[in-house]
mmCIF file of C-alpha atoms in Angstrom:
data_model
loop_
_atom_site.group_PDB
_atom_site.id
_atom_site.type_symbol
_atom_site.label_atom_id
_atom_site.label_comp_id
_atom_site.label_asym_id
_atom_site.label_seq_id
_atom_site.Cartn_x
_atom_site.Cartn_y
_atom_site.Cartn_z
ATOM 1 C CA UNK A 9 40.337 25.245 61.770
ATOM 2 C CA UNK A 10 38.156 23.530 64.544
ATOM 3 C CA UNK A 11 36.996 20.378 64.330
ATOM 4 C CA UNK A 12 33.361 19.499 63.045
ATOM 5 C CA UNK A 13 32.162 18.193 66.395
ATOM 6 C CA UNK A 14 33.388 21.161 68.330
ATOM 7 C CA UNK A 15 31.644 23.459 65.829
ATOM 8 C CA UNK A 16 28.204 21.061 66.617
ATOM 9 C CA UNK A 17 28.897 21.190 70.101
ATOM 10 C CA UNK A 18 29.295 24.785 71.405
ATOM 11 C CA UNK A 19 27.372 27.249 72.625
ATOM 12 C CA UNK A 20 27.199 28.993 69.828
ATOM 13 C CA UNK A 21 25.481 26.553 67.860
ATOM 14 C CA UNK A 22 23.288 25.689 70.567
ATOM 15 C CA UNK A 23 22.274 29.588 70.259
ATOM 16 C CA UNK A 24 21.351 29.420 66.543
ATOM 17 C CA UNK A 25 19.234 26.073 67.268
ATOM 18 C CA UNK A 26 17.239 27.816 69.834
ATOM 19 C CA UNK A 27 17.030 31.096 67.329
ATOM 20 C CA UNK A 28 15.688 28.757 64.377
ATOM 21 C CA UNK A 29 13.069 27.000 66.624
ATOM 22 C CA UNK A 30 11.576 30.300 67.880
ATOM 23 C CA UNK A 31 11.514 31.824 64.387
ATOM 24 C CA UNK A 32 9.467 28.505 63.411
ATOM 25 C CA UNK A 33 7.201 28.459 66.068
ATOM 26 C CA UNK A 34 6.570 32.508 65.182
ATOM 27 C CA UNK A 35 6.838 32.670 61.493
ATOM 28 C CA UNK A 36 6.676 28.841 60.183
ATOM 29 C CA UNK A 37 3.782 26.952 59.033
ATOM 30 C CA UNK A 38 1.573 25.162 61.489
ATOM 31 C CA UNK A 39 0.913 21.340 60.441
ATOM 32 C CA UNK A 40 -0.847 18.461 62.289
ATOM 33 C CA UNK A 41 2.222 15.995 62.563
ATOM 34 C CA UNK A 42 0.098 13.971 64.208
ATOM 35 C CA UNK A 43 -1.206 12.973 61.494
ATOM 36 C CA UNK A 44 1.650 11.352 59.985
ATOM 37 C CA UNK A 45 2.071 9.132 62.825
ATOM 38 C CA UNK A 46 -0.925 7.083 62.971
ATOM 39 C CA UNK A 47 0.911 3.707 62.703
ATOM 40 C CA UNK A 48 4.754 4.234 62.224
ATOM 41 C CA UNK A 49 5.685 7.913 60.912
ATOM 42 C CA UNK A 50 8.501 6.488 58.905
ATOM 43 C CA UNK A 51 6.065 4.107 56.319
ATOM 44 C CA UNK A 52 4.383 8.171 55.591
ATOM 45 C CA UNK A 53 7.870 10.103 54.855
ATOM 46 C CA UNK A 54 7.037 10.871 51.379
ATOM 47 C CA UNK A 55 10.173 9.134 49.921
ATOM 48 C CA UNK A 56 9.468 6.541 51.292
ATOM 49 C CA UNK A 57 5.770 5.882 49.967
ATOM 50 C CA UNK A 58 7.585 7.034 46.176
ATOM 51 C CA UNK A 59 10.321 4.225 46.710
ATOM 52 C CA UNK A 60 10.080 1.703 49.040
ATOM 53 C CA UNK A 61 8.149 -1.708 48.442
ATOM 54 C CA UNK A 62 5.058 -1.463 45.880
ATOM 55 C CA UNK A 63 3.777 1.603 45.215
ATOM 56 C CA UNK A 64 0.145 2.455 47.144
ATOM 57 C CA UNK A 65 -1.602 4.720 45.267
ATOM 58 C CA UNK A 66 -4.739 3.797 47.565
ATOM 59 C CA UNK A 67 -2.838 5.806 50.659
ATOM 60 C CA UNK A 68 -1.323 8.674 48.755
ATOM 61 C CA UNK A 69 -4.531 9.475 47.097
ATOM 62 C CA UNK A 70 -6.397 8.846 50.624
ATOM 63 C CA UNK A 71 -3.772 11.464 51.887
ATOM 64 C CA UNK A 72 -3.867 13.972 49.035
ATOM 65 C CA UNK A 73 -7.697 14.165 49.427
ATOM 66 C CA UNK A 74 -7.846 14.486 53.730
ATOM 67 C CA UNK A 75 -7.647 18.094 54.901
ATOM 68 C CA UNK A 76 -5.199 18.016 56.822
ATOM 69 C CA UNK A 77 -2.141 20.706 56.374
ATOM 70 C CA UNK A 78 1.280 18.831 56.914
ATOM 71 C CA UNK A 79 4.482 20.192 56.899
ATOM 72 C CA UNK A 80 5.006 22.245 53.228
ATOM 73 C CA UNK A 81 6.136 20.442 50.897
ATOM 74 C CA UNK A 82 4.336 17.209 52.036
ATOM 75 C CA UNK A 83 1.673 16.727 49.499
ATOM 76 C CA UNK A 84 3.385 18.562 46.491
ATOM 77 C CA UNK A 85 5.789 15.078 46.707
ATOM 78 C CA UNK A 86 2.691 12.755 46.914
ATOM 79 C CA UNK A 87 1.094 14.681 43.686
ATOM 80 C CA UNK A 88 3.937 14.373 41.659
ATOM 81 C CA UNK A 89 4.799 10.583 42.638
ATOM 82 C CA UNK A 90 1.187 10.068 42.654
ATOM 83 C CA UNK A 91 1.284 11.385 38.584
ATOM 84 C CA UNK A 92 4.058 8.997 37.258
ATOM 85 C CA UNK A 93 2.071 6.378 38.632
ATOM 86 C CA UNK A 94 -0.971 6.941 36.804
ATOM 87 C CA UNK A 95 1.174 7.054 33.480
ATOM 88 C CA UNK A 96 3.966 5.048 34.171
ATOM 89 C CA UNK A 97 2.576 2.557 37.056
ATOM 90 C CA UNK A 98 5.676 0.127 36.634
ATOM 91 C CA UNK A 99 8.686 2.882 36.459
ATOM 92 C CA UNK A 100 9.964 3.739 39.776
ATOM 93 C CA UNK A 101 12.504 5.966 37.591
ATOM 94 C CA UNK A 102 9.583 8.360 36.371
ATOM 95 C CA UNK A 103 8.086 8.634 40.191
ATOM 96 C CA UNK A 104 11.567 9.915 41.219
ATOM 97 C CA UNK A 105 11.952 11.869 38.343
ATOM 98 C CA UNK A 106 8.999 13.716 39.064
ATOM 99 C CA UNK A 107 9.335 13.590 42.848
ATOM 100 C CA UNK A 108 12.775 15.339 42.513
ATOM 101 C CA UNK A 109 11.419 17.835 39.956
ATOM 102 C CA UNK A 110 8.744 19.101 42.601
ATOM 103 C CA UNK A 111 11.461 18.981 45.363
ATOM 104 C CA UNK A 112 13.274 21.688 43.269
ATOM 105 C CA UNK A 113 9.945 23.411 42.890
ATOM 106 C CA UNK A 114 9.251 23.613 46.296
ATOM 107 C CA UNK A 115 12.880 24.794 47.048
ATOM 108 C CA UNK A 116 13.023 27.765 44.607
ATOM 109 C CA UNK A 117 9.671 28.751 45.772
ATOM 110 C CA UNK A 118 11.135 29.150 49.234
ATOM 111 C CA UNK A 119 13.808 30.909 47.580
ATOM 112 C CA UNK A 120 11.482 33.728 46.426
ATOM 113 C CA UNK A 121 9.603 33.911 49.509
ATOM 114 C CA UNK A 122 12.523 34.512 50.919
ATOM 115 C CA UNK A 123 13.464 37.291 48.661
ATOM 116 C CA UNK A 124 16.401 35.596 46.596
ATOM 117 C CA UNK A 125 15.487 37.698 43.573
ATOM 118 C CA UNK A 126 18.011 40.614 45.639
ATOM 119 C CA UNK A 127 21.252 40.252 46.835
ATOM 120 C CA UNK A 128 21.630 37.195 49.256
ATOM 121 C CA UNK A 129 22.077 37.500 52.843
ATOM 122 C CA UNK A 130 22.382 35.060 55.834
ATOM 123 C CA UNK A 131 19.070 35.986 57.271
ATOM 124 C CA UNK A 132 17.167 35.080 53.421
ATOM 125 C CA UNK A 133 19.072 31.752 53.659
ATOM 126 C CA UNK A 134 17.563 30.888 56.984
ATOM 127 C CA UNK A 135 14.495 32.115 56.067
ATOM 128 C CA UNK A 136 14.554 30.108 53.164
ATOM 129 C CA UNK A 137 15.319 27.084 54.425
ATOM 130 C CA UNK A 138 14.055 26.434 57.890
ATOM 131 C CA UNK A 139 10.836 28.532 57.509
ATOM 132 C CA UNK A 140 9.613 28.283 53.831
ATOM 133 C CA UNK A 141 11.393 24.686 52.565
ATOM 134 C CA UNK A 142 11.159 23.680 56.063
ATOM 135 C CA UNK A 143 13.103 21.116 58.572
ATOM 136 C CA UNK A 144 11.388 18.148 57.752
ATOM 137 C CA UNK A 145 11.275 18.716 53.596
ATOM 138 C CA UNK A 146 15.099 18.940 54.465
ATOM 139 C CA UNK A 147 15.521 15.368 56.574
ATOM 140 C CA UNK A 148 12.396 13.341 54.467
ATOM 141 C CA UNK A 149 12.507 14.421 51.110
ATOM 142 C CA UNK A 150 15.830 16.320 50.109
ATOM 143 C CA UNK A 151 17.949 13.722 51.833
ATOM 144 C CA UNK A 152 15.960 11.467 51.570
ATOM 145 C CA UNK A 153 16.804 11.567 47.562
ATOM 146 C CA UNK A 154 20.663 12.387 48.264
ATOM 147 C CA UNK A 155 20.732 15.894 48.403
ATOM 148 C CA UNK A 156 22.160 18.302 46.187
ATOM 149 C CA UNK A 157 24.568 16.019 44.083
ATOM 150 C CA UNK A 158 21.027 13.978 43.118
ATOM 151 C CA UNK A 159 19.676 16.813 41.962
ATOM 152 C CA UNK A 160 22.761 17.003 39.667
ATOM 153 C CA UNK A 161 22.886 13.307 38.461
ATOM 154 C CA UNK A 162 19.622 12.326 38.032
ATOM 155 C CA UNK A 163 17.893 12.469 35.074
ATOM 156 C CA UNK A 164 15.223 14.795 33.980
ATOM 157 C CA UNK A 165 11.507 13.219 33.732
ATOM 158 C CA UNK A 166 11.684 14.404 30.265
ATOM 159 C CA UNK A 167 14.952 12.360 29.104
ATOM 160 C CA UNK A 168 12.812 9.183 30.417
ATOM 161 C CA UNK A 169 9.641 10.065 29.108
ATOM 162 C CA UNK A 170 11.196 10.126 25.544
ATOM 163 C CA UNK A 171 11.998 6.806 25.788
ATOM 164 C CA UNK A 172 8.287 5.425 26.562
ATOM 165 C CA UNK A 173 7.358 4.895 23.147
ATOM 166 C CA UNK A 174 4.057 5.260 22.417
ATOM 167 C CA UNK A 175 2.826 5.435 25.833
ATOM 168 C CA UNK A 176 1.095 8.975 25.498
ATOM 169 C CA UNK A 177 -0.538 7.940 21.986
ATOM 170 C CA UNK A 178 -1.412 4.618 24.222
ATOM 171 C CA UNK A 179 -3.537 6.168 27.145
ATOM 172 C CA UNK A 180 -5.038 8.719 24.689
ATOM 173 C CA UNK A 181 -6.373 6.289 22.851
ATOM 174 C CA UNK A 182 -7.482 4.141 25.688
ATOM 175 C CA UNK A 183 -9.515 7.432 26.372
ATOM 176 C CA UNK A 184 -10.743 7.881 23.974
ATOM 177 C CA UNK A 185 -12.221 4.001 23.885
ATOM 178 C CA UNK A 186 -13.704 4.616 27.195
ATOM 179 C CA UNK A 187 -15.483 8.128 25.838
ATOM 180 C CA UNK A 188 -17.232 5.912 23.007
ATOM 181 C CA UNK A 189 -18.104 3.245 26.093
ATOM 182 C CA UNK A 190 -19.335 6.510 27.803
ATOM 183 C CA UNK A 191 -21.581 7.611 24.763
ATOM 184 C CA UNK A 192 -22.914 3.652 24.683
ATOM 185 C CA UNK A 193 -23.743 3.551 28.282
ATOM 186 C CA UNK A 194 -25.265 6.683 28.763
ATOM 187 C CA UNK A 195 -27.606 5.661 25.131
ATOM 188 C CA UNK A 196 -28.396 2.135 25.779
ATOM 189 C CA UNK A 197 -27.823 1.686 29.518
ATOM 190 C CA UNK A 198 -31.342 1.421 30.572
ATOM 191 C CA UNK A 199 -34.081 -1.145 31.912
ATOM 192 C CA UNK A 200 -34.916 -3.416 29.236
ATOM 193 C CA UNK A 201 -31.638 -2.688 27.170
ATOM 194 C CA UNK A 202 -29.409 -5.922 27.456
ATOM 195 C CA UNK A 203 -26.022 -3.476 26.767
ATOM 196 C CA UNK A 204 -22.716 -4.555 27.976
ATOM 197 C CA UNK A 205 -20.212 -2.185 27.718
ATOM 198 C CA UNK A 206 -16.792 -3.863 26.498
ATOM 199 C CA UNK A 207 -13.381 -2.668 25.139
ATOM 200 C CA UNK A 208 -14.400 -5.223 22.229
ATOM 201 C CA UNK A 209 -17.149 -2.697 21.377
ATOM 202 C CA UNK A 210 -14.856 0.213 21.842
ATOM 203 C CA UNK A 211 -12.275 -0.968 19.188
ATOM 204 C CA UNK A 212 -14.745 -2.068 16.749
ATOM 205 C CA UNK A 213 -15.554 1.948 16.738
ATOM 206 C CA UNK A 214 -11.685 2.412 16.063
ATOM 207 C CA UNK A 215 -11.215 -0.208 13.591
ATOM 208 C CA UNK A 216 -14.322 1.210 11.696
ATOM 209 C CA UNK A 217 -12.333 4.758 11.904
ATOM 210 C CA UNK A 218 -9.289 3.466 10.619
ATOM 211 C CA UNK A 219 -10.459 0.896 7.854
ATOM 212 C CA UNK A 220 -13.552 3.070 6.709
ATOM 213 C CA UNK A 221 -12.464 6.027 6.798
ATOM 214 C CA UNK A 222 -9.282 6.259 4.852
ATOM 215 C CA UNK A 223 -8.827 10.265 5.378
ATOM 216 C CA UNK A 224 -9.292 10.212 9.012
ATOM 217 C CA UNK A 225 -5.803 10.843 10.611
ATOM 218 C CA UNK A 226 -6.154 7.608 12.415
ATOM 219 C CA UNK A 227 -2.368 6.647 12.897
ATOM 220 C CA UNK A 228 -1.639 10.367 14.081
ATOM 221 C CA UNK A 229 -4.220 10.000 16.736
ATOM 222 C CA UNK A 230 -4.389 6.585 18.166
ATOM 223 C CA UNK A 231 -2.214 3.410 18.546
ATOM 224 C CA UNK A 232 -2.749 -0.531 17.249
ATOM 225 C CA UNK A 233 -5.362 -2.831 19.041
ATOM 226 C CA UNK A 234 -2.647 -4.760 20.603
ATOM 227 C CA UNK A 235 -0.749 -1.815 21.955
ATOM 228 C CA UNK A 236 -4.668 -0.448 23.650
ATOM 229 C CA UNK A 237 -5.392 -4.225 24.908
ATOM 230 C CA UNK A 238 -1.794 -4.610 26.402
ATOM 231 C CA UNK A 239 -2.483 -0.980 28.826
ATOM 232 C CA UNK A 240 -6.052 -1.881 29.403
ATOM 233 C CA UNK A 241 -4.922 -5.518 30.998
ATOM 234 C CA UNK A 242 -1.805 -4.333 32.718
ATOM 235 C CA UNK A 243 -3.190 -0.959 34.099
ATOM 236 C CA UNK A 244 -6.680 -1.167 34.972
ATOM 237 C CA UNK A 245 -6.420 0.605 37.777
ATOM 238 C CA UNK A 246 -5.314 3.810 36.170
ATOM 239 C CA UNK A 247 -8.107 3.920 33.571
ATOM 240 C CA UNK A 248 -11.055 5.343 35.288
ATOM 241 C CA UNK A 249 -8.491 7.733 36.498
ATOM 242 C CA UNK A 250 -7.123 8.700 33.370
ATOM 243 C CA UNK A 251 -10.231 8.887 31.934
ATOM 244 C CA UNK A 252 -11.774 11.555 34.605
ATOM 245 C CA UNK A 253 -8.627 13.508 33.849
ATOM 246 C CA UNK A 254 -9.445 13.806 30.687
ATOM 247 C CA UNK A 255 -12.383 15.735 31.091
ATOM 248 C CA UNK A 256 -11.381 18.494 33.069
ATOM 249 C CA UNK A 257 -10.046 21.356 31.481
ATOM 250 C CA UNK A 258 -7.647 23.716 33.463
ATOM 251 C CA UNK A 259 -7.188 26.646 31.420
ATOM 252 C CA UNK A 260 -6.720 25.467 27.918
ATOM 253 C CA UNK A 261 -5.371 21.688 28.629
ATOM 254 C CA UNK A 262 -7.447 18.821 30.157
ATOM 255 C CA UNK A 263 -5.861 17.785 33.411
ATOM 256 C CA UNK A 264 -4.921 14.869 31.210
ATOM 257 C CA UNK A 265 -2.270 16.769 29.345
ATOM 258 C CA UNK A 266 -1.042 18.458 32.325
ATOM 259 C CA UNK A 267 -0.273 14.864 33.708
ATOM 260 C CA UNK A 268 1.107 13.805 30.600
ATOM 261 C CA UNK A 269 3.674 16.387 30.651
ATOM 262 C CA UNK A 270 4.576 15.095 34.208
ATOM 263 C CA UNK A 271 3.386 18.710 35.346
ATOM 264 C CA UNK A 272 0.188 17.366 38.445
ATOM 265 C CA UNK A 273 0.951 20.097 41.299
ATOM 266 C CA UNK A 274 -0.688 19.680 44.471
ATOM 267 C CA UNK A 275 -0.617 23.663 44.912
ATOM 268 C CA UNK A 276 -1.677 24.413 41.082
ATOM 269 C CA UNK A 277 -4.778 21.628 41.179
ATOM 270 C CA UNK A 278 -5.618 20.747 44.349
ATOM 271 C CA UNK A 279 -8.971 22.649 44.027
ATOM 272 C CA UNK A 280 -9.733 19.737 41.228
ATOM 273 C CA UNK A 281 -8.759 16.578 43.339
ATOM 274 C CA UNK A 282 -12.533 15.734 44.735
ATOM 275 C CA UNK A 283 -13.620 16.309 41.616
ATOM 276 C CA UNK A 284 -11.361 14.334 39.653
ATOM 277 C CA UNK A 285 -11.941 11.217 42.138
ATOM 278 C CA UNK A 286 -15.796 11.596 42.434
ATOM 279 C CA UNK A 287 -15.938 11.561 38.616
ATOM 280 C CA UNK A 288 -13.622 8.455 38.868
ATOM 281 C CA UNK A 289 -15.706 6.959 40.451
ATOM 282 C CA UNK A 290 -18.383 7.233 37.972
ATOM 283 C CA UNK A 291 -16.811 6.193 35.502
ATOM 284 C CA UNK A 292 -16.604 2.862 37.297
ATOM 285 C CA UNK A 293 -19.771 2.529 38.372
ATOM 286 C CA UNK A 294 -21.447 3.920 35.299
ATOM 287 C CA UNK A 295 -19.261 1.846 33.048
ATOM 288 C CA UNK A 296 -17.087 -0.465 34.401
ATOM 289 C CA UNK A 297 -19.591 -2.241 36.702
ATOM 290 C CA UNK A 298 -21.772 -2.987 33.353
ATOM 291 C CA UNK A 299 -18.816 -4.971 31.866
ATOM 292 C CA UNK A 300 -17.899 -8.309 31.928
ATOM 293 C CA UNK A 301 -14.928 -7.658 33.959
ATOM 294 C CA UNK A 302 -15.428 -7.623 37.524
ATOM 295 C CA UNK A 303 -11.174 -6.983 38.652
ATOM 296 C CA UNK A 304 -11.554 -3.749 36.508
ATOM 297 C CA UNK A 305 -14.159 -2.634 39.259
ATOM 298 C CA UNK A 306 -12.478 -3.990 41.978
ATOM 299 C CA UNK A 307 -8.620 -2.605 41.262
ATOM 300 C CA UNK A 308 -10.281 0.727 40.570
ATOM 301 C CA UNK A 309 -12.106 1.147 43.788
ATOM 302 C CA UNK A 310 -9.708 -0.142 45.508
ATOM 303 C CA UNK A 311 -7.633 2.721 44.160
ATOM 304 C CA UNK A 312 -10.275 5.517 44.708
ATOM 305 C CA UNK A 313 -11.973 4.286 47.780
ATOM 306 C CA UNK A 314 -15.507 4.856 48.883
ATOM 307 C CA UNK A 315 -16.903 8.103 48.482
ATOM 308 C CA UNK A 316 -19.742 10.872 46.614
ATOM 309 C CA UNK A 317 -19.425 9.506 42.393
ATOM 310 C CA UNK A 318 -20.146 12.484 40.591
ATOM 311 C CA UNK A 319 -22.046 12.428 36.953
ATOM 312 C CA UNK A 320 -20.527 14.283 33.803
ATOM 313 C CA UNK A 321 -21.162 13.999 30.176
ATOM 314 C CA UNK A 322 -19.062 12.100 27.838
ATOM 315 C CA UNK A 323 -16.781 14.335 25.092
ATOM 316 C CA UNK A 324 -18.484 15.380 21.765
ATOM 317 C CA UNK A 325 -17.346 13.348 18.669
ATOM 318 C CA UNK A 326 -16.090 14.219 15.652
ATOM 319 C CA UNK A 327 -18.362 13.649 12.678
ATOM 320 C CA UNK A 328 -16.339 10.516 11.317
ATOM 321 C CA UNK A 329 -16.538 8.950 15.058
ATOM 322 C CA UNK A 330 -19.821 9.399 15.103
ATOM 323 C CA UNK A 331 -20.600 7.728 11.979
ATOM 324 C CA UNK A 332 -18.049 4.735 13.355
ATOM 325 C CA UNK A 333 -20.049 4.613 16.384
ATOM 326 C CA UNK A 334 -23.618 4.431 15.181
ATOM 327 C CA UNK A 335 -22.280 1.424 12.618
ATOM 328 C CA UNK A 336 -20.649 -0.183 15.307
ATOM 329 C CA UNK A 337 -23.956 0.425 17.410
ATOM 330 C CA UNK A 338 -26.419 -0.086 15.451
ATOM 331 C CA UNK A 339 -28.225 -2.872 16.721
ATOM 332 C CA UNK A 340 -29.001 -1.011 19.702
ATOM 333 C CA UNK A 341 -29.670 2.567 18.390
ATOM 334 C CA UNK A 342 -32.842 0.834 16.399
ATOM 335 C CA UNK A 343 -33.865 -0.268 20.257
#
């Protein structure tokens, strides 16, 4: 049996390196790796904007929304890291989760380019590796997260979403208390109408739900004041965010679900991304620049950056809401 290092070091090797590279400058996808080395390439490996340091969801979303076309694979890892941020902005363990789910994603999908679904052959492995997962998805993101015994060991984004307690209930509801902020604004945001939107206001509308309205499925649908006030302070960067998500509807789920069920794919819903940011942005300039809370501005434009803030109407509510909301708003509706 030869040694390793002779095997690396023949001819014959050298043979199959040449092969690969002409079959990727023929048949692989073109990229501009340029772009990836503005400063130093390394801080842009995709691993190493999931893992290392503090998460910046400023540059992955800056990156997710440029048109450029990097190597495949590239932005499917951003999405997915970029997603267990928004619901999980302290869990590096949910990033990584995610990140290694969309790894595997990308992998079998080279697989059936490749034409694994018949009978396996050298020439489908290269093809499926070099050309459709691609060199660098091999060096910056599948080793990157230890290769195929990670995939293995780690555990699924589902095992650690089960153990966030309340956290879906949690940004629903926080949601939700922007939509009735939404409804306010859009009523009683005009010239001559002192209104300040505030999350005060917004749980008044809940607690006049829950306490009024003893039929309402209140407890099924939202979580305790405390549990809302503790993801508003810690994550205010998220909400606009969140929010947006929550009113677009792919097929029959809001983007928010699809998020939610750690399922954000850069290939599946890029086509939303400008919109989902633009109507971010509305959000805080239509709402949270009225409130008395000028770091909830700040940390969410910081997060989205500047750029077009595009309009859309605030959900319907139920009958009961509505009822809570013109109590709660009273004052103002008489205006």
């Amino acid at each position: 049996m030869a040694e390793i290092r002779e095997v690396l070091e023949s001819k014959e090797m050298a043979d199959v390196i040449k092969a690969i590279d002409a079959l990727k400058r023929k048949y692989g996808a073109q990229y501009d790796r340029g772009q990836l080395q503005q400063n130093d390439a390394e801080h842009l490996w995709p691993m190493a904007l999931t893992r290392i340091g503090k998460y910046k969801p400023d540059v992955v979303l800056k990156l997710l929304l440029d048109d450029h076309e990097y190597y495949p694979g590239y932005k499917a890892i951003l999405a997915a890291g970029f997603g267990g941020w928004l619901i999980a902005p302290h869990s590096k363990e949910i990033r990584e989760a995610l990140v290694a789910q969309a790894a595997v994603m990308h992998m079998d999908k080279a697989e059936i380019l490749a034409g694994f679904d018949t009978p396996f052959t050298v020439e489908k492995d290269i093809a499926a590796r070099y050309l459709f997962t691609g060199t660098e998805f091999l060096v910056e993101v599948y080793d990157c997260l230890g290769g195929y015994r990670a995939f293995g060991e780690a555990p699924s984004f589902d095992e650690l979403w089960d153990a966030f307690d309340s956290v879906e209930k949690t940004i629903n509801t926080a949601a939700r208390a922007i939509a009735y902020l939404h409804h306010a604004a859009d009523r009683f945001g005009k010239p001559g109408i002192p209104f300040v939107p505030s999350l005060n206001k917004a749980v008044l509308v809940l607690d006049q739900l829950k306490d009024k309205n003893p039929s309402y499925p209140y407890k099924e649908k939202f979580v305790s004041r405390s549990l809302l006030h503790e993801r508003w302070s810690q994550n205010k960067q998220t909400l606009a965010l969140l929010y947006a998500a929550s009113s677009i509807r792919i097929n029959r789920k809001t983007l928010l679900q699809i998020i939610l069920e750690g399922l954000l794919s850069y290939d599946d819903h890029k086509d939303y991304l400008q919109m989902w940011v633009s109507r971010a942005r509305y959000v805080s300039s239509h709402i949270f620049e009225r409130m008395n809370d000028p770091e909830l501005g700040t940390k969410t434009l910081r997060i989205l950056g500047e750029g077009k803030a595009v309009s859309f109407p605030p959900p319907k509510l139920d009958d009961e809401e509505l009822k809570s909301f013109s109590t709660i708003f009273r004052n103002f509706i008489k205006r």
